[in-house]
Amino acid sequence: MSDIIKLLPDAVANQIAAGEVVQRPASAVKELLENAIDAGADTISLVIKDAGKALIQVIDNGFGMSETDARLSFERHATSKITAAADLFNINTKGFRGEALASIAAIAQVELKTRVAENDLGTQILIEGSQVKEQEVCSCAKGTSFSIKNLFFNVPARRNFLKSNPVEIKHIIEEFQRVAMVHADISFGMYNNGNEVFNLKKGSFRQRIVGVFGEKINQKLVPVEENTDIVSIKGFVSKPEFAKKTRGEQYFFVNDRFIKNSYLNHAIQNAFDQLLSKDQFPSYFLKLTIDPAKIDINIHPTKTEIKFEDERSIYAIIRTAVKQALGKHNITPSLDFDQESTFNVPLMRSTDVIKAPTIKVNKDYNPFETKPASPSFQKLDNRNLTKQSSEQWESLYADFEKDTTEIITHQKENEEQQVISSAWDEEDSSTFVNAGTQALIQLHAKYILAHLKSGSLIIDQERAHTRILFEKYIQNFANGQGMTQQLLFPETIDFTSADAELMNELQSEIKQLGFDFEKMGKSSFVVSGVPVELKEQNVKKIIEGLLEQFKMNESELKLKKHENLAISMARSASIKSGKKLTEEEMKALVDELFSCEMPYSLPNGKPTTITLNLEDLNQQFDY
Ligand code: ADP
Ligand code: MG
C-alpha cells in the first residue's frame, strides 16, 4: 500500500485551530485587545457592528509592526513574545502562542493597517480565509488597526451556531470589561453600531471600576490590600449591605489577567461569613500579583482557569485580607464613604503579621439549650432554617408556636363549618379545588398554608408567583405582545453602559413583555408603560433585576432567549418573600397558581408547593 499520510495545508490546519481559539465574536475581541495591550498602546478603541458578526475592529496606538512582521503575524506559531521554552515560565505578556491572528485570518476577512513610529508609511494587508489578497504600502496612524469582517464566513455551521445579537454583544461587553478594568492606565473606548458604549479615561483602579459600572458603585467599595512574599493583593470588595442576589460583579485578576477560580471565590465568600445569608453574593474586584514562575498559565487559550503552585496559602491570605478589610469597614464605616473617587488611598497598610479577623459572633450560642426543638417544626422548614442565625432561629420558633395555634384554631373552625368539599390528593392534582372556600394563612410572610382534607398544602408565595408570571410571559411571546399600562409619569432610568447596550439589543423583546420605552441620551431610557400586572411597583428595580437575571441565566443555564427573558422577568417582578399578603391576594395567587400548566414547580424544578400529610403529622405526634 502506498503512503497515505499527508501534512494538512496551512489554511486547513489554521481553520481547525480556529475552532478552538475563536468560538464566538467575543473571543476575537479578547485576542485583539490583548495584542493591543502587549503592543504598549495607551489608547485602544473597539468598534463593533452587528454584535461582531459584521465587524470587529480594534485600533491601538502601540508600537505597530514592520512590513515583514505584519505579514508574519498571520503565520501560525509566529510570535514576538517568547523565543524559548524557558520563557514560558516568565510570561509578562497576554499572548505568547502566536496562534490568534492565524486562527482569526483562517475564518474571517481581515484587514490590517499598521505603522511603526520611525516610518512615514505603514503596511496594509487584506487576508481572507488564510489567503493574502492584497498587501500594499499605506498611510496610516502610528499603531495598529485590525478589522475582522464576516467572522466564520467560510464556516457556515459555526456562523449559524452563533447566538442572537443580545447574547453575543453581552459576551463582547464582558470581555471588554475584563480587559479594560484591569488596565486603568490605558484609555479604552467601545462603540456598538455607532453608539458609544464606553469611554474610559486613564485613572486609578477605583476610577476604572466606577467608569465601567457607574458612579453608584463607588460608595459600595471597601479597599483590600495585602502584601506577602507569596502574593500581593489589591482591590475592593463590596460592603456586605450591598451584596447581590446573583453572582454579578466578581472579578479576580492574576498578573493583570482575568481568571475564574471557585476555590478562591470561596475564600471571599468565607471571609464574609456571617455577614451574608447563603443566597447573597459579594461583589469583588481583586488584583493578585504573583511571581509568574509560581503559576501555570500555559493552559487552553480560551480558558480562564489558572494553576497556582501554592493555592492553599493564597486562599488563606485572601480570606484574611478580606476579613480585615471588612473589619475595618465595620469599625470605621464613614472613612471610605468620604473617600473621593480621585484618591485611591488604602485604608490599611500591609503588615508582616496577618491579624485575626475582627468580626464578632458568638458561635457557642445555642438557642435550644433551654428549649428543645419541636420535631415537626424542624421537618416543616428544615432546609431553610438550619443555617439561619441564632437570633432568627429564636424568633421564628416563637412565631411558629403562635402560627401553629392559629392553624389549629383555623382548622377547627373550618372543620366545624364543613366548608371543605374536596380533598387535594398528591397523586391526582386535578382534584384541587378553588381556594375560595378555604381559609388561607400566611406563614412568616413567606408561605401560604392551605387546608386540605388529607392534610395541608404549603405554597411558597415567591415561587408560586414566579411560576404564574413565567407562564404569562411565555404566552406574551407566543401571542406577540403583552398588555401595557401607561404610566402617569414616565420614569427615566439610568443604566450602566453595559446594561444600556443590553436594553438596546433586547428592545423588541422587552417591549413584547409589555414595557414601553424610548432611549434618551447615551445610557438612559424613558419608560412610559409597564406590563399591566406590575401596577405601581418600582419599575427601575424590576428592569435592572430583569437584566441581571437575564445575564446570569444566559451564562449559567444557557437558556433560550424567550425562556430566559420570561423567567428573568418573572423572577424580578414576582411577589417576594417577606411581603405580607391580604386574604384576597393569597386567594388570587393560589387560584392563578392552579390554573398554570405546571403549578407544582419552577422551570428549574424547584417546588412551588409541598404537602403536609395529615397521617405524617399524626405520626409525628405519636398518635
Ligand atoms: P501572540 O499574541 O500569542 O504572540 P498573535 O497571533 O496574537 O500571537 O499575534 C502574533 C504577533 O503579531 C504578536 O506576537 C505581535 O508581534 C504581532 N501583533 C499582533 N497584534 C499586534 C498589535 N496590535 N500591535 C503590534 N504587534 C502586534
Ligand atoms: Mg495575541
XYZ file of C-alpha atoms and ligand atoms in Angstrom:
651
model
C 0.000 0.000 0.000
C 1.280 3.430 -0.865
C 1.780 6.109 1.811
C -1.425 7.861 2.693
C -0.482 10.349 5.412
C -0.202 13.943 4.229
C 0.518 17.146 6.068
C -2.578 19.349 6.110
C -2.309 22.575 4.121
C -1.800 25.568 6.453
C -5.206 27.030 5.701
C -6.894 23.823 6.838
C -4.700 23.467 9.925
C -5.435 27.078 10.858
C -9.138 26.611 10.399
C -9.045 23.624 12.720
C -7.066 25.602 15.303
C -9.513 28.483 14.910
C -12.283 26.213 16.116
C -10.582 26.234 19.487
C -9.284 29.773 19.690
C -12.254 31.649 18.220
C -15.541 30.334 19.451
C -17.553 33.498 19.056
C -17.022 37.192 18.271
C -16.088 37.854 21.894
C -13.067 35.537 21.629
C -11.690 37.551 18.707
C -12.313 40.747 20.698
C -10.297 39.392 23.596
C -7.355 38.374 21.396
C -7.227 41.707 19.585
C -7.491 43.768 22.769
C -4.743 41.724 24.367
C -2.483 42.179 21.363
C -3.033 45.933 21.544
C -2.052 45.936 25.228
C 1.034 43.827 24.508
C 1.945 46.406 21.862
C 2.249 49.033 24.610
C -0.755 51.101 23.490
C -2.226 53.672 25.865
C -5.354 54.296 23.815
C -7.441 51.441 22.457
C -10.800 51.559 20.662
C -13.146 48.710 19.942
C -15.713 49.125 17.169
C -18.477 46.555 16.792
C -21.187 46.137 14.155
C -23.987 43.597 14.311
C -22.717 42.094 17.579
C -19.355 41.372 15.974
C -20.861 39.283 13.199
C -20.300 42.016 10.611
C -17.319 43.864 12.101
C -14.897 43.770 14.992
C -12.279 46.485 14.793
C -9.557 47.227 17.313
C -7.458 50.349 16.868
C -4.408 50.966 19.027
C -1.580 53.497 19.249
C 1.017 50.895 20.206
C 4.364 50.259 18.579
C 2.945 48.863 15.344
C 4.621 46.358 13.038
C 7.197 46.498 10.275
C 6.153 45.293 6.839
C 7.747 41.867 7.382
C 6.274 41.478 10.846
C 2.856 42.495 9.571
C 2.955 39.671 7.069
C 4.458 37.198 9.550
C 1.943 37.966 12.272
C -0.653 35.838 10.437
C 1.546 32.735 10.398
C 0.800 30.073 12.951
C 3.236 29.942 15.894
C 4.600 33.318 14.846
C 5.119 35.472 17.919
C 7.412 38.213 19.104
C 6.643 37.436 22.720
C 8.662 34.334 23.551
C 11.639 32.737 21.884
C 12.486 29.701 24.011
C 10.654 27.147 26.134
C 12.192 28.641 29.266
C 10.286 31.876 28.574
C 7.068 30.010 29.248
C 7.819 30.294 32.947
C 8.213 34.017 32.871
C 5.378 35.333 30.812
C 4.648 39.012 31.180
C 2.557 39.452 28.059
C -1.017 38.414 27.365
C -0.170 36.425 24.264
C 2.652 34.012 23.660
C 1.279 31.257 21.462
C 1.280 33.069 18.159
C -1.996 31.408 17.281
C -4.668 34.051 17.461
C -4.132 36.016 14.280
C -3.521 32.886 12.197
C -6.765 31.436 13.521
C -8.806 34.584 13.005
C -7.460 35.053 9.472
C -8.496 31.476 8.643
C -12.168 32.128 9.347
C -12.757 35.784 8.510
C -11.871 38.632 6.184
C -9.160 40.581 7.959
C -7.792 44.000 7.159
C -4.620 45.071 8.931
C -3.192 48.582 8.871
C -0.059 49.191 10.878
C 2.810 51.625 11.133
C 5.890 51.845 13.346
C 6.885 55.266 14.666
C 10.134 55.527 12.681
C 8.450 55.065 9.258
C 6.256 57.601 7.500
C 4.260 54.969 5.694
C 2.668 51.851 7.016
C 1.530 48.492 5.675
C -1.922 47.354 4.713
C -2.756 43.663 4.319
C -6.039 42.045 3.317
C -6.279 38.390 4.147
C -9.294 36.154 3.729
C -9.560 32.503 4.729
C -5.749 32.439 5.230
C -5.177 33.753 1.652
C -3.384 37.079 1.361
C -5.485 39.072 -1.110
C -3.610 42.317 -1.057
C -0.534 43.824 0.542
C 0.474 47.409 -0.033
C 2.049 50.474 1.461
C -0.463 52.829 3.032
C -0.561 55.984 5.045
C -1.995 55.439 8.472
C -1.591 56.488 12.093
C 1.178 55.054 14.244
C -0.013 51.837 15.784
C -2.239 49.102 14.513
C -5.812 48.608 13.382
C -7.292 45.164 12.822
C -10.716 44.871 11.191
C -12.320 41.461 11.313
C -15.225 41.248 8.905
C -17.784 38.488 8.465
C -16.494 36.147 11.107
C -16.977 32.474 10.136
C -17.899 33.496 6.557
C -16.366 30.231 5.327
C -17.614 28.025 8.177
C -21.413 28.233 7.811
C -22.032 25.697 10.555
C -20.200 27.950 13.005
C -21.855 31.100 11.792
C -25.288 29.578 12.177
C -24.327 28.406 15.618
C -23.808 31.977 16.830
C -26.385 33.201 19.306
C -28.684 36.190 18.919
C -27.152 39.678 18.923
C -28.064 40.494 22.560
C -26.263 37.385 23.716
C -23.196 37.905 21.545
C -22.928 41.572 22.492
C -23.212 40.624 26.135
C -20.202 38.331 25.734
C -18.269 41.050 23.930
C -19.003 43.594 26.655
C -17.941 41.071 29.268
C -14.580 40.525 27.581
C -14.132 44.237 27.086
C -14.855 44.922 30.750
C -12.488 42.216 31.939
C -9.646 43.625 29.888
C -10.410 47.308 30.436
C -10.966 47.022 34.150
C -7.501 45.821 34.994
C -5.696 48.260 32.694
C -6.708 51.555 34.221
C -3.567 53.143 32.758
C -4.940 52.712 29.230
C -7.856 54.702 27.749
C -10.495 52.456 26.267
C -13.452 53.232 24.046
C -16.148 50.908 22.806
C -18.704 51.634 20.080
C -21.539 49.372 19.043
C -23.463 50.093 15.831
C -22.322 53.696 16.079
C -23.305 54.125 19.759
C -20.627 54.934 22.271
C -20.914 52.251 24.924
C -17.797 53.024 26.985
C -15.412 55.921 27.106
C -12.928 55.125 29.841
C -10.224 57.630 30.703
C -6.942 56.754 32.346
C -7.069 56.757 36.140
C -6.885 54.623 39.265
C -8.297 51.125 39.590
C -11.168 52.555 41.609
C -11.952 55.121 38.942
C -11.881 52.432 36.303
C -14.350 50.291 38.231
C -16.588 53.345 38.533
C -16.134 54.020 34.796
C -17.253 50.506 33.972
C -20.070 50.049 36.483
C -21.264 53.592 37.032
C -20.907 56.186 39.777
C -23.160 54.346 42.206
C -20.649 51.590 42.785
C -18.155 53.979 44.339
C -19.773 54.102 47.756
C -20.107 50.336 47.853
C -16.392 49.586 47.702
C -14.184 48.607 50.614
C -10.458 48.649 49.794
C -8.469 45.466 50.302
C -4.705 45.414 50.305
C -2.130 42.879 51.429
C 1.476 42.241 50.514
C 3.176 38.973 51.307
C 6.071 37.053 49.796
C 3.687 34.745 48.003
C 1.159 37.180 46.641
C 0.191 40.838 46.650
C -3.488 41.656 46.722
C -5.011 44.980 45.832
C -8.559 45.839 45.073
C -12.024 46.112 46.518
C -14.877 44.086 47.892
C -18.434 45.326 48.193
C -19.781 46.278 51.575
C -21.957 43.477 52.930
C -25.075 45.631 52.804
C -24.729 45.839 49.022
C -24.448 42.105 48.437
C -26.334 40.869 45.408
C -28.821 38.119 44.821
C -26.832 36.913 41.822
C -23.142 36.451 41.266
C -22.685 39.558 39.238
C -19.562 41.525 39.712
C -16.916 39.075 40.798
C -13.505 39.655 39.325
C -10.159 38.088 40.064
C -7.161 39.212 38.076
C -3.863 37.446 38.331
C -0.953 39.406 36.925
C -3.489 41.555 35.069
C -5.273 38.603 33.528
C -8.918 37.860 34.327
C -9.333 34.428 35.866
C -12.082 32.310 37.357
C -11.323 30.251 40.405
C -14.061 28.754 42.529
C -11.648 27.866 45.323
C -10.502 31.453 45.762
C -14.062 32.660 45.305
C -14.882 30.506 48.280
C -12.169 32.256 50.288
C -14.022 35.534 49.825
C -17.460 34.121 50.436
C -15.988 32.616 53.566
C -14.485 35.914 54.694
C -17.969 37.428 54.555
C -19.080 34.506 56.679
C -21.963 35.572 58.908
C -22.330 38.919 57.210
C -24.278 37.460 54.298
C -27.012 34.883 54.027
C -26.432 31.962 51.753
C -28.316 33.417 48.809
C -26.302 36.643 48.794
C -23.119 37.230 46.872
C -20.489 39.865 47.456
C -19.030 41.797 44.550
C -15.256 41.885 44.355
C -12.510 43.264 42.171
C -9.190 41.844 43.288
C -5.844 42.077 41.569
C -3.350 39.437 42.590
C 0.296 39.776 41.694
C 2.315 36.576 41.827
C 5.735 35.574 40.592
C 4.983 34.205 37.065
C 7.177 31.196 37.856
C 4.673 30.198 40.549
C 1.669 29.950 38.262
C 0.929 27.993 35.139
C -0.990 29.932 32.529
C 0.068 27.605 29.770
C -3.398 26.189 29.530
C -6.043 26.414 26.855
C -6.111 29.886 25.265
C -9.807 30.454 25.722
C -9.952 29.191 29.275
C -9.748 31.451 32.253
C -8.501 28.899 34.743
C -5.035 29.129 36.134
C -2.893 26.801 38.232
C -1.176 28.103 41.353
C 1.776 26.434 42.994
C 0.552 27.332 46.461
C -3.203 27.642 46.268
C -3.860 26.952 49.948
C -1.694 29.817 51.166
C -3.260 32.154 48.647
C -6.684 31.094 49.895
C -5.720 31.884 53.473
C -4.179 35.235 52.580
C -7.180 36.361 50.548
C -9.592 35.305 53.233
C -7.697 37.155 55.942
C -7.167 40.257 53.841
C -10.869 40.485 53.037
C -11.870 39.854 56.654
C -9.531 42.568 57.822
C -10.862 44.990 55.261
C -14.436 44.261 56.310
C -13.486 44.559 59.962
C -12.017 47.997 59.308
C -15.111 48.969 57.409
C -17.358 47.865 60.256
C -15.407 49.777 62.852
C -14.943 52.918 60.825
C -17.655 52.798 58.197
C -17.543 56.501 57.484
C -13.912 56.559 56.430
C -14.262 55.287 52.935
C -17.649 56.839 52.357
C -15.834 60.118 52.372
C -13.214 58.913 50.026
C -13.157 60.701 46.723
C -13.008 58.654 43.610
C -9.869 60.518 42.655
C -7.981 59.122 45.615
C -7.226 55.524 45.967
C -5.894 55.545 49.474
C -5.963 52.119 51.026
C -7.488 52.144 54.477
C -4.998 49.609 55.655
C -1.325 49.209 55.217
C 0.077 45.766 54.754
C 1.674 44.246 57.791
C 4.058 41.363 58.171
C 1.823 39.534 60.545
C -1.649 38.670 59.327
C -4.059 39.577 62.076
C -7.071 37.582 63.061
C -10.436 38.830 61.784
C -12.343 41.293 63.881
C -15.899 40.224 63.230
C -17.530 39.258 66.492
C -20.049 36.450 66.526
C -20.662 34.198 69.478
C -20.514 30.840 67.803
C -21.215 28.948 71.008
C -24.583 30.497 71.468
C -27.210 27.805 71.302
C -30.779 28.993 71.422
C -32.019 25.465 72.095
C -30.092 24.877 75.253
C -33.131 25.547 77.359
C -35.832 24.805 74.790
C -35.870 21.529 72.898
C -36.667 21.986 69.226
C -40.016 20.821 68.047
C -39.521 17.910 65.646
C -42.437 18.806 63.417
C -41.138 22.326 63.166
C -37.787 21.045 62.025
C -39.369 18.866 59.448
C -41.553 21.657 58.211
C -38.791 24.032 57.430
C -35.625 22.069 57.704
C -33.883 23.220 54.577
C -34.176 26.880 55.223
C -33.859 27.157 58.905
C -30.919 25.050 59.934
C -28.466 27.637 58.711
C -30.240 30.710 59.944
C -28.547 32.882 62.507
C -29.263 32.213 66.139
C -31.477 35.227 66.590
C -33.681 34.311 63.678
C -33.995 30.798 64.993
C -35.482 32.036 68.165
C -37.910 34.497 66.732
C -39.038 32.059 64.087
C -39.568 29.481 66.747
C -41.733 31.858 68.701
C -43.629 32.826 65.568
C -44.128 29.249 64.732
C -45.685 28.452 68.044
C -48.056 31.321 67.540
C -48.782 30.323 63.988
C -49.397 26.735 64.959
C -52.033 27.754 67.434
C -53.613 29.865 64.751
C -53.556 26.999 62.333
C -55.205 24.705 64.782
C -57.953 27.174 65.552
C -58.499 27.786 61.881
C -58.611 24.102 61.186
C -61.170 23.595 63.884
C -63.332 26.373 62.570
C -63.098 25.072 59.091
C -63.964 21.578 60.063
C -66.925 22.734 62.077
C -68.238 24.775 59.208
C -67.532 21.942 56.841
C -66.537 24.297 54.089
C -64.107 21.946 52.531
C -65.787 19.984 49.894
C -62.934 18.118 48.333
C -59.536 16.779 49.210
C -56.366 17.676 47.431
C -54.640 14.484 46.673
C -50.977 14.228 45.813
C -51.497 11.668 43.077
C -54.357 13.430 41.449
C -53.627 17.102 41.421
C -56.672 17.932 39.341
C -58.851 17.489 42.383
C -57.516 20.639 43.924
C -60.484 22.876 44.396
C -60.792 26.574 44.198
C -59.128 28.087 47.199
C -62.045 30.431 47.590
C -63.831 28.249 50.030
C -60.843 27.763 52.301
C -59.149 29.949 54.816
C -55.618 30.694 53.720
C -52.984 31.558 56.253
C -49.726 33.287 55.620
C -46.711 31.941 57.495
C -43.612 34.033 58.141
C -44.689 36.371 55.322
C -43.303 33.696 53.027
C -45.580 30.687 52.767
C -49.284 30.258 52.346
C -50.906 27.466 54.200
C -53.976 25.944 52.608
C -56.063 23.450 54.450
C -56.917 20.159 52.787
C -58.889 17.199 53.925
C -55.880 14.953 53.792
C -53.508 17.405 55.387
C -52.120 20.781 54.458
C -50.563 22.376 51.458
C -47.807 24.901 51.871
C -47.240 27.274 48.996
C -44.088 29.320 48.605
C -45.515 32.726 47.678
C -42.487 33.965 45.773
C -42.021 30.809 43.759
C -45.728 30.457 43.104
C -45.933 33.962 41.727
C -42.774 33.402 39.693
C -44.390 30.366 38.065
C -47.559 32.333 37.304
C -45.662 35.213 35.737
C -43.337 32.897 33.829
C -46.268 31.256 32.067
C -47.820 34.641 31.412
C -44.668 35.958 29.734
C -44.194 32.821 27.662
C -47.769 33.426 26.467
C -46.909 37.038 25.656
C -44.093 35.899 23.411
C -46.363 33.359 21.724
C -49.120 35.938 21.164
C -46.743 38.684 20.156
C -47.480 41.301 22.772
C -48.220 41.684 26.468
C -50.690 44.229 27.817
C -49.225 47.587 28.710
C -50.329 50.003 31.363
C -49.253 53.550 30.558
C -47.521 55.309 33.448
C -48.952 58.617 34.560
C -45.448 59.961 34.981
C -42.907 58.349 32.655
C -39.784 57.357 34.511
C -36.232 57.988 33.355
C -33.804 55.234 34.229
C -30.026 55.491 34.017
C -28.271 52.243 33.295
C -24.662 51.169 33.415
C -23.154 51.306 29.930
C -23.288 47.538 29.593
C -26.924 47.309 30.665
C -27.901 50.187 28.373
C -26.445 48.272 25.459
C -28.295 45.151 26.509
C -31.514 47.197 26.673
C -30.844 48.346 23.113
C -30.280 44.847 21.891
C -33.257 43.348 23.726
C -35.536 46.253 22.901
C -38.198 44.451 20.904
C -38.411 41.502 23.298
C -38.671 43.684 26.387
C -41.456 45.588 24.634
C -43.184 42.285 23.974
C -43.235 41.690 27.715
C -45.395 44.797 27.966
C -42.901 47.603 28.576
C -42.986 50.785 26.569
C -39.800 52.859 26.466
C -37.550 55.093 24.410
C -33.840 55.610 24.529
C -32.783 59.023 25.705
C -29.123 60.004 25.720
C -26.238 57.586 25.982
C -27.373 55.214 28.675
C -30.784 56.429 29.828
C -34.232 55.229 28.885
C -37.621 56.793 29.470
C -40.124 54.148 30.467
C -43.694 55.220 29.745
C -45.539 51.924 30.083
C -45.172 48.728 32.087
C -46.763 45.274 31.885
C -50.249 45.585 33.435
C -49.590 43.138 36.237
C -46.738 45.247 37.610
C -49.048 48.034 38.756
C -47.283 50.537 40.971
C -44.088 48.580 41.596
C -40.598 50.030 41.368
C -40.004 49.977 37.611
C -36.285 50.669 37.794
C -35.644 47.836 40.197
C -37.660 45.434 38.090
C -35.896 46.253 34.830
C -32.486 46.109 36.496
C -33.432 42.788 38.059
C -34.604 41.538 34.669
C -31.284 42.378 33.018
C -29.270 40.911 35.850
C -31.215 37.664 35.811
C -31.004 37.519 32.033
C -27.217 37.806 32.093
C -26.843 35.198 34.775
C -29.233 32.706 33.189
C -27.557 33.140 29.858
C -24.127 32.275 31.162
C -25.051 29.704 33.776
C -28.104 27.962 32.364
C -27.756 28.627 28.650
C -31.498 29.205 28.300
C -33.159 30.191 25.038
C -33.767 33.909 24.688
C -37.532 33.974 25.218
C -37.453 31.454 28.004
C -34.660 33.358 29.663
C -36.465 36.693 29.399
C -39.697 35.169 30.676
C -38.108 33.607 33.739
C -35.873 36.610 34.379
C -38.810 38.972 34.253
C -40.897 36.607 36.389
C -38.139 36.440 38.999
C -37.675 40.164 39.002
C -41.351 41.102 39.180
C -42.675 38.389 41.467
C -44.062 38.971 44.941
C -41.138 38.483 47.256
C -40.784 36.528 50.461
C -41.316 38.884 53.332
C -44.335 40.597 51.822
C -47.477 40.377 53.870
C -50.448 39.389 51.745
C -54.115 40.062 52.269
C -56.662 37.280 52.189
C -57.721 38.327 48.660
C -54.173 38.453 47.417
C -53.496 34.985 48.741
C -56.672 33.680 47.213
C -55.869 35.203 43.829
C -52.349 33.821 43.975
C -53.474 30.296 44.786
C -56.199 30.404 42.136
C -53.791 31.607 39.497
C -51.164 29.093 40.506
C -53.535 26.227 39.992
C -54.613 27.485 36.615
C -50.993 27.218 35.484
C -49.934 24.419 33.222
C -47.276 23.313 35.683
C -48.253 24.640 39.093
C -46.029 22.491 41.246
C -42.564 23.606 40.333
C -40.472 26.323 38.793
C -38.895 25.737 35.376
C -35.682 24.813 37.221
C -37.508 22.022 39.051
C -37.657 23.681 42.468
C -41.021 23.040 44.164
C -43.607 25.796 44.500
C -45.695 23.789 46.953
C -45.221 20.998 49.455
C -47.823 18.911 51.211
C -48.020 18.157 54.888
C -49.831 14.906 55.041
C -52.226 14.549 57.952
C -51.060 10.991 58.564
C -47.461 12.125 58.791
C -48.449 14.792 61.257
C -50.312 12.277 63.350
C -47.294 10.082 63.296
C -45.066 12.884 64.422
C -47.335 13.489 67.364
C -47.196 9.819 68.094
C -50.898 9.101 67.676
P 0.648 36.191 20.249
O -0.094 37.366 20.774
O 0.398 34.959 21.014
O 2.092 36.457 20.037
P -0.912 36.637 17.871
O -1.286 35.736 16.764
O -1.992 37.234 18.656
O 0.070 35.844 18.797
O -0.014 37.793 17.284
C 1.150 37.470 16.560
C 2.153 38.577 16.636
O 1.671 39.706 15.920
C 2.428 39.095 18.029
O 3.412 38.333 18.698
C 2.890 40.523 17.762
O 4.256 40.534 17.457
C 2.139 40.899 16.499
N 0.983 41.743 16.794
C -0.287 41.333 16.887
N -1.112 42.358 17.177
C -0.327 43.461 17.254
C -0.590 44.850 17.533
N -1.822 45.297 17.776
N 0.472 45.690 17.514
C 1.716 45.246 17.267
N 2.014 43.961 17.021
C 1.015 43.067 17.005
Mg -2.135 37.550 20.788
